[in-house]
Each structure stands twice: as structure tokens, then as C-alpha cells.
Amino acid sequence: HNCYEFGLCLTGSGQIHIGERIYPFARSTMVAVPPNVRHLQDNNGNEPVRWRYLLFDGQALLNETPDRLKPDIRSNLDRLAGGVYYPAELCDEMTVRHVERLFRICRRGRQMNGPEADALLRLLLAWAAHTEEVKLPLTAETNLEVFGASAVQPALEYITTNYHNEIRVAQLAAACAMSESYFRRIFDENMQMSPMEYVNRFRMNRAIYMLKNTNAQVSAIAEQIGYASITTFNRNFRKYMGMTAQDWRKRVNETGNWNILNM
């Protein structure tokens, strides 16, 4: 279509194609798609898949923006070029509520460019444009290899929704309807790492996000992402990041420079 689109997954799971890239989606996954970029989805299983879609005219938004703010809006729109994927685990509650509020405004037949909708849309656009840590696109080759009808996709979805609980390889194998030994081999071939290495990296990325964007204590973060022992969390964090969580947070607050782990 010839407008911008924000999409928020409410239920179900599958893969979403944005241009030549393919990503997994589940509940609370978000995407931002600019005009004239091909996008479609493949749904998994029989679970109903529902999305919220918000369409808006970028040029109209620019025209209605005061001149002094136009460069910022134009820059934010440019950052969405090619389409952006936001994994479910990194979409905060406030962003989801913004989408839901905008959707309700549109459903009631009110103007998308009314004062309330205009303010919410600008906030959502700013979040989408500047949340750099969740808009690192995978290459087309990596996507097709890892997520193109991947046999381990159910395990990835299980990790996405259960990372805060204890996870065993046997549970991941069962999600994929495989024996544990066969699952380990297929997972290694698809993801180039072991299942528990993937779980640890997933949890570390979640910890990184929370250390950067919240004031929660390290012990609370460790518990929320599935570590029963703060000692185990500290050991893993130092292994992946080369320093303690406290030192990492201090460095990021001082420099503003940070990154997530490759998955």
C-alpha cells in the first residue's frame, strides 16, 4: 500500500515477510512498514492469528507539523525505510498501549489527525525510529536459513514466551515434536549454537535491555529473566559482556554506547 503501517500481533504466531527478510512473530511482536514495501505473513498451526494495524500518511503528518519540528519527523520516517521488526520480548507495555489507544480512536471514527491521535502517533513514531537495539535487520540469507519453515521455530517461540521460567531442552524438543537427541542436532544445525546457549543469549539480551531502560536492581532483573541464582546470572553476564552488570550499566550511562548479542 502507499502509506505507513504499524502492526501489532495480538494472538498467534508464524513468520512475517518484510521485503526479502523473514522474521518470526508471536504475541506483542510489532512491525513498522513504509509505503510500497511488500509484506505478508505465514501463520503457524490452527491457533487464530490477530493483528492490530494502524495506517497513516507520512506526508500528511509532515504537512501538519510545525516547521521547526519537520526535520525530526522527516528523520523519524526515514529511519523506517525498508521496514523494521520489533521482537515481542522488547516491546514495552506503554508502546502496546499506545497502539491499542490509537486503534480505539480509529474504530470510533475519529480523525487520525485529531489532537489526541496526533500526539500518540508522534510518540509511537519516535519510539519506532529511535529504538535502535530492536531494529537490527537480519540478512535475507540468514532469515531464509534459520526461519524459512524451520523445524525449530516452535522452540524459539517457546523460549520467547517462557524465558522467565526454568527451561529444559526436553521441553523445547517436545514443543517441536522431536526426540531430545534429534532436536539438539537440528537446533545446532539451524542456529549454529546449542539450545541452552540460545536461551542464555536470549536472557542476556533481555537483561541488557532492562539494565539500559529501567532502574531495577540487578538481582531483580536476574530473577525476572529466569535465573534462580544471582551467582549464575553474574557468571553468565561476565562471560558474554566481559564485565559485571553493574559496571556495564555504569559504562552505558556514561557513554550511551551499547549493543545486543547476536542470535
Tab-separated table of C-alpha atoms in Angstrom:
chain	number	residue	atom	x	y	z
A	1	HIS	CA	0.000	0.000	0.000
A	2	ASN	CA	1.036	3.625	-0.343
A	3	CYS	CA	1.050	4.590	3.338
A	4	TYR	CA	2.964	3.769	6.515
A	5	GLU	CA	1.789	0.927	8.717
A	6	PHE	CA	2.333	-0.157	12.316
A	7	GLY	CA	1.327	-3.736	13.056
A	8	LEU	CA	0.926	-5.314	16.500
A	9	CYS	CA	0.328	-9.069	16.872
A	10	LEU	CA	-2.400	-9.856	19.424
A	11	THR	CA	-2.587	-13.652	19.163
A	12	GLY	CA	-0.984	-16.499	17.250
A	13	SER	CA	2.450	-16.988	15.770
A	14	GLY	CA	4.227	-17.563	12.471
A	15	GLN	CA	6.630	-15.791	10.157
A	16	ILE	CA	6.290	-12.308	8.710
A	17	HIS	CA	7.949	-11.320	5.425
A	18	ILE	CA	9.122	-7.716	5.079
A	19	GLY	CA	10.660	-7.185	1.666
A	20	GLU	CA	13.153	-10.035	1.272
A	21	ARG	CA	13.511	-10.639	5.021
A	22	ILE	CA	11.656	-13.196	7.123
A	23	TYR	CA	11.143	-12.936	10.894
A	24	PRO	CA	9.244	-14.985	13.499
A	25	PHE	CA	6.257	-13.323	15.142
A	26	ALA	CA	4.248	-14.041	18.282
A	27	ARG	CA	2.024	-12.110	20.658
A	28	SER	CA	3.233	-8.466	21.094
A	29	THR	CA	5.572	-8.563	18.094
A	30	MET	CA	5.465	-5.235	16.264
A	31	VAL	CA	6.446	-4.184	12.764
A	32	ALA	CA	6.735	-0.815	11.054
A	33	VAL	CA	6.372	-0.880	7.269
A	34	PRO	CA	6.845	2.158	4.991
A	35	PRO	CA	4.940	2.716	1.736
A	36	ASN	CA	5.398	0.330	-1.188
A	37	VAL	CA	7.279	-2.358	0.768
A	38	ARG	CA	5.899	-5.846	0.199
A	39	HIS	CA	4.905	-7.644	3.391
A	40	LEU	CA	2.886	-10.750	4.217
A	41	GLN	CA	2.666	-13.433	6.883
A	42	ASP	CA	2.660	-17.224	7.209
A	43	ASN	CA	0.672	-18.453	10.216
A	44	ASN	CA	1.612	-21.450	12.362
A	45	GLY	CA	-0.843	-24.245	13.224
A	46	ASN	CA	-4.526	-23.765	13.936
A	47	GLU	CA	-4.261	-21.014	16.567
A	48	PRO	CA	-6.130	-17.875	15.435
A	49	VAL	CA	-3.813	-15.049	14.378
A	50	ARG	CA	-4.966	-11.486	15.025
A	51	TRP	CA	-3.139	-8.200	14.421
A	52	ARG	CA	-3.851	-4.552	15.060
A	53	TYR	CA	-2.987	-2.404	12.050
A	54	LEU	CA	-2.549	1.363	12.043
A	55	LEU	CA	-2.156	3.140	8.716
A	56	PHE	CA	-1.071	6.745	8.382
A	57	ASP	CA	0.000	9.171	5.682
A	58	GLY	CA	3.584	10.256	6.344
A	59	GLN	CA	3.403	13.230	4.002
A	60	ALA	CA	0.194	14.475	5.632
A	61	LEU	CA	1.845	14.177	9.031
A	62	LEU	CA	4.761	16.247	7.756
A	63	ASN	CA	2.448	18.877	6.270
A	64	GLU	CA	0.617	19.279	9.576
A	65	THR	CA	3.815	19.526	11.625
A	66	PRO	CA	5.176	22.965	12.636
A	67	ASP	CA	8.210	23.924	10.552
A	68	ARG	CA	10.617	23.759	13.486
A	69	LEU	CA	9.668	20.082	14.085
A	70	LYS	CA	9.565	18.951	10.458
A	71	PRO	CA	13.240	17.807	10.328
A	72	ASP	CA	12.671	15.476	13.298
A	73	ILE	CA	9.538	13.923	11.809
A	74	ARG	CA	11.210	13.516	8.412
A	75	SER	CA	14.209	11.865	10.074
A	76	ASN	CA	11.957	9.501	12.023
A	77	LEU	CA	10.114	8.468	8.866
A	78	ASP	CA	13.417	7.916	7.044
A	79	ARG	CA	14.574	5.572	9.825
A	80	LEU	CA	11.721	3.216	8.944
A	81	ALA	CA	12.964	2.762	5.367
A	82	GLY	CA	12.860	-0.878	4.329
A	83	GLY	CA	10.683	-1.870	7.286
A	84	VAL	CA	11.566	-2.556	10.915
A	85	TYR	CA	10.901	-5.619	13.090
A	86	TYR	CA	10.412	-5.350	16.861
A	87	PRO	CA	10.586	-8.719	18.735
A	88	ALA	CA	7.814	-9.359	21.233
A	89	GLU	CA	10.162	-9.502	24.208
A	90	LEU	CA	11.357	-5.927	23.627
A	91	CYS	CA	8.041	-4.164	23.016
A	92	ASP	CA	7.269	-2.384	26.262
A	93	GLU	CA	3.791	-2.134	27.739
A	94	MET	CA	3.499	1.605	27.098
A	95	THR	CA	4.110	1.150	23.369
A	96	VAL	CA	1.481	-1.584	23.146
A	97	ARG	CA	-0.978	0.655	24.979
A	98	HIS	CA	-0.269	3.492	22.530
A	99	VAL	CA	-1.139	1.216	19.606
A	100	GLU	CA	-4.312	-0.003	21.308
A	101	ARG	CA	-5.369	3.569	22.117
A	102	LEU	CA	-4.809	4.728	18.548
A	103	PHE	CA	-6.753	1.739	17.259
A	104	ARG	CA	-9.727	2.529	19.505
A	105	ILE	CA	-9.714	6.142	18.314
A	106	CYS	CA	-9.850	4.973	14.686
A	107	ARG	CA	-12.570	2.409	15.449
A	108	ARG	CA	-14.778	5.161	16.870
A	109	GLY	CA	-14.475	7.004	13.576
A	110	ARG	CA	-12.488	9.867	14.989
A	111	GLN	CA	-9.853	11.693	12.965
A	112	MET	CA	-6.402	10.052	12.853
A	113	ASN	CA	-5.004	13.578	12.794
A	114	GLY	CA	-7.056	14.800	15.747
A	115	PRO	CA	-5.138	16.214	18.744
A	116	GLU	CA	-5.072	13.000	20.799
A	117	ALA	CA	-4.291	10.691	17.883
A	118	ASP	CA	-1.709	13.132	16.558
A	119	ALA	CA	0.163	13.173	19.874
A	120	LEU	CA	0.066	9.379	20.252
A	121	LEU	CA	1.183	8.847	16.667
A	122	ARG	CA	4.182	11.152	17.084
A	123	LEU	CA	5.178	9.325	20.283
A	124	LEU	CA	4.852	5.928	18.607
A	125	LEU	CA	6.826	7.115	15.575
A	126	ALA	CA	9.612	8.471	17.796
A	127	TRP	CA	9.794	5.167	19.696
A	128	ALA	CA	9.876	3.141	16.474
A	129	ALA	CA	12.542	5.324	14.901
A	130	HIS	CA	14.898	5.532	17.875
A	131	THR	CA	14.680	2.083	19.405
A	132	GLU	CA	17.887	1.094	17.642
A	133	GLU	CA	18.535	-2.037	19.677
A	134	VAL	CA	15.485	-3.862	18.263
A	135	LYS	CA	15.741	-2.821	14.639
A	136	LEU	CA	18.897	-4.689	13.688
A	137	PRO	CA	17.758	-6.474	10.494
A	138	LEU	CA	18.930	-9.992	9.796
A	139	THR	CA	20.250	-10.646	6.308
A	140	ALA	CA	17.953	-12.301	3.817
A	141	GLU	CA	20.291	-15.308	3.708
A	142	THR	CA	20.253	-15.761	7.486
A	143	ASN	CA	16.485	-15.403	7.656
A	144	LEU	CA	15.828	-17.935	4.948
A	145	GLU	CA	18.223	-20.404	6.510
A	146	VAL	CA	17.017	-20.049	10.088
A	147	PHE	CA	13.347	-19.143	9.891
A	148	GLY	CA	12.173	-20.352	6.466
A	149	ALA	CA	9.797	-23.134	7.578
A	150	SER	CA	12.341	-24.003	10.272
A	151	ALA	CA	11.703	-27.160	12.238
A	152	VAL	CA	12.902	-25.453	15.427
A	153	GLN	CA	10.540	-22.467	15.177
A	154	PRO	CA	8.204	-23.824	17.908
A	155	ALA	CA	11.197	-23.970	20.274
A	156	LEU	CA	12.105	-20.342	19.523
A	157	GLU	CA	8.530	-19.299	20.269
A	158	TYR	CA	8.543	-21.327	23.487
A	159	ILE	CA	11.696	-19.512	24.618
A	160	THR	CA	10.177	-16.128	23.708
A	161	THR	CA	7.178	-16.689	25.972
A	162	ASN	CA	8.813	-18.734	28.739
A	163	TYR	CA	12.310	-17.272	29.119
A	164	HIS	CA	11.472	-16.103	32.666
A	165	ASN	CA	10.744	-19.693	33.761
A	166	GLU	CA	13.043	-22.691	34.056
A	167	ILE	CA	13.628	-24.112	30.564
A	168	ARG	CA	14.900	-27.602	29.831
A	169	VAL	CA	15.979	-28.977	26.481
A	170	ALA	CA	13.369	-31.722	26.855
A	171	GLN	CA	10.628	-29.058	26.877
A	172	LEU	CA	11.979	-27.457	23.706
A	173	ALA	CA	12.232	-30.833	21.981
A	174	ALA	CA	8.644	-31.635	22.951
A	175	ALA	CA	7.475	-28.311	21.507
A	176	CYS	CA	8.991	-29.402	18.182
A	177	ALA	CA	7.675	-32.985	18.487
A	178	MET	CA	11.231	-34.389	18.358
A	179	SER	CA	13.364	-36.659	20.471
A	180	GLU	CA	15.828	-34.735	22.605
A	181	SER	CA	18.920	-36.026	20.780
A	182	TYR	CA	17.460	-35.300	17.335
A	183	PHE	CA	16.297	-31.849	18.454
A	184	ARG	CA	19.775	-30.939	19.716
A	185	ARG	CA	21.293	-31.822	16.349
A	186	ILE	CA	18.658	-29.969	14.289
A	187	PHE	CA	18.831	-26.921	16.561
A	188	ASP	CA	22.636	-26.777	16.293
A	189	GLU	CA	22.432	-27.018	12.502
A	190	ASN	CA	19.811	-24.266	12.231
A	191	MET	CA	21.023	-21.826	14.866
A	192	GLN	CA	24.785	-22.519	14.961
A	193	MET	CA	24.599	-22.845	18.755
A	194	SER	CA	23.180	-25.224	21.349
A	195	PRO	CA	19.611	-24.776	22.653
A	196	MET	CA	20.795	-23.618	26.101
A	197	GLU	CA	23.314	-21.228	24.544
A	198	TYR	CA	20.397	-19.657	22.671
A	199	VAL	CA	18.355	-19.459	25.904
A	200	ASN	CA	21.252	-17.780	27.715
A	201	ARG	CA	21.786	-15.260	24.907
A	202	PHE	CA	18.071	-14.506	24.780
A	203	ARG	CA	18.032	-13.869	28.528
A	204	MET	CA	21.179	-11.750	28.358
A	205	ASN	CA	19.622	-9.548	25.672
A	206	ARG	CA	16.590	-9.096	27.884
A	207	ALA	CA	18.870	-8.218	30.827
A	208	ILE	CA	20.752	-5.725	28.651
A	209	TYR	CA	17.506	-4.028	27.680
A	210	MET	CA	16.326	-3.813	31.306
A	211	LEU	CA	19.672	-2.543	32.596
A	212	LYS	CA	19.604	0.210	29.976
A	213	ASN	CA	15.949	1.204	30.211
A	214	THR	CA	14.949	0.603	33.849
A	215	ASN	CA	16.291	1.337	37.332
A	216	ALA	CA	15.613	-2.211	38.549
A	217	GLN	CA	18.232	-3.792	40.771
A	218	VAL	CA	20.462	-6.413	39.173
A	219	SER	CA	19.094	-9.134	41.467
A	220	ALA	CA	15.524	-8.291	40.435
A	221	ILE	CA	16.450	-8.369	36.752
A	222	ALA	CA	18.148	-11.742	37.182
A	223	GLU	CA	15.000	-13.177	38.768
A	224	GLN	CA	12.682	-11.690	36.145
A	225	ILE	CA	14.604	-13.236	33.241
A	226	GLY	CA	14.714	-16.731	34.693
A	227	TYR	CA	17.847	-17.018	36.827
A	228	ALA	CA	17.141	-18.624	40.203
A	229	SER	CA	20.692	-17.796	41.331
A	230	ILE	CA	22.231	-14.323	41.159
A	231	THR	CA	25.612	-16.055	41.111
A	232	THR	CA	24.710	-17.888	37.908
A	233	PHE	CA	23.415	-14.659	36.362
A	234	ASN	CA	26.584	-12.762	37.284
A	235	ARG	CA	28.774	-15.523	35.866
A	236	ASN	CA	26.860	-15.572	32.582
A	237	PHE	CA	26.745	-11.798	32.268
A	238	ARG	CA	30.503	-11.526	32.718
A	239	LYS	CA	31.003	-14.369	30.219
A	240	TYR	CA	29.016	-12.603	27.480
A	241	MET	CA	29.677	-8.940	28.244
A	242	GLY	CA	33.165	-9.077	29.776
A	243	MET	CA	32.198	-7.195	32.947
A	244	THR	CA	29.651	-7.184	35.763
A	245	ALA	CA	26.115	-5.969	35.175
A	246	GLN	CA	26.695	-3.004	37.492
A	247	ASP	CA	29.842	-1.972	35.606
A	248	TRP	CA	28.041	-2.403	32.266
A	249	ARG	CA	25.161	-0.207	33.375
A	250	LYS	CA	27.572	2.453	34.649
A	251	ARG	CA	29.524	2.461	31.365
A	252	VAL	CA	26.364	2.757	29.267
A	253	ASN	CA	25.057	5.616	31.422
A	254	GLU	CA	28.367	7.433	30.930
A	255	THR	CA	28.919	6.765	27.214
A	256	GLY	CA	25.487	5.922	25.791
A	257	ASN	CA	27.115	3.142	23.725
A	258	TRP	CA	25.701	-0.371	23.887
A	259	ASN	CA	24.705	-3.342	21.769
A	260	ILE	CA	22.880	-6.667	21.988
A	261	LEU	CA	24.195	-10.184	21.446
A	262	ASN	CA	23.857	-11.854	18.066
A	263	MET	CA	21.243	-14.587	17.994
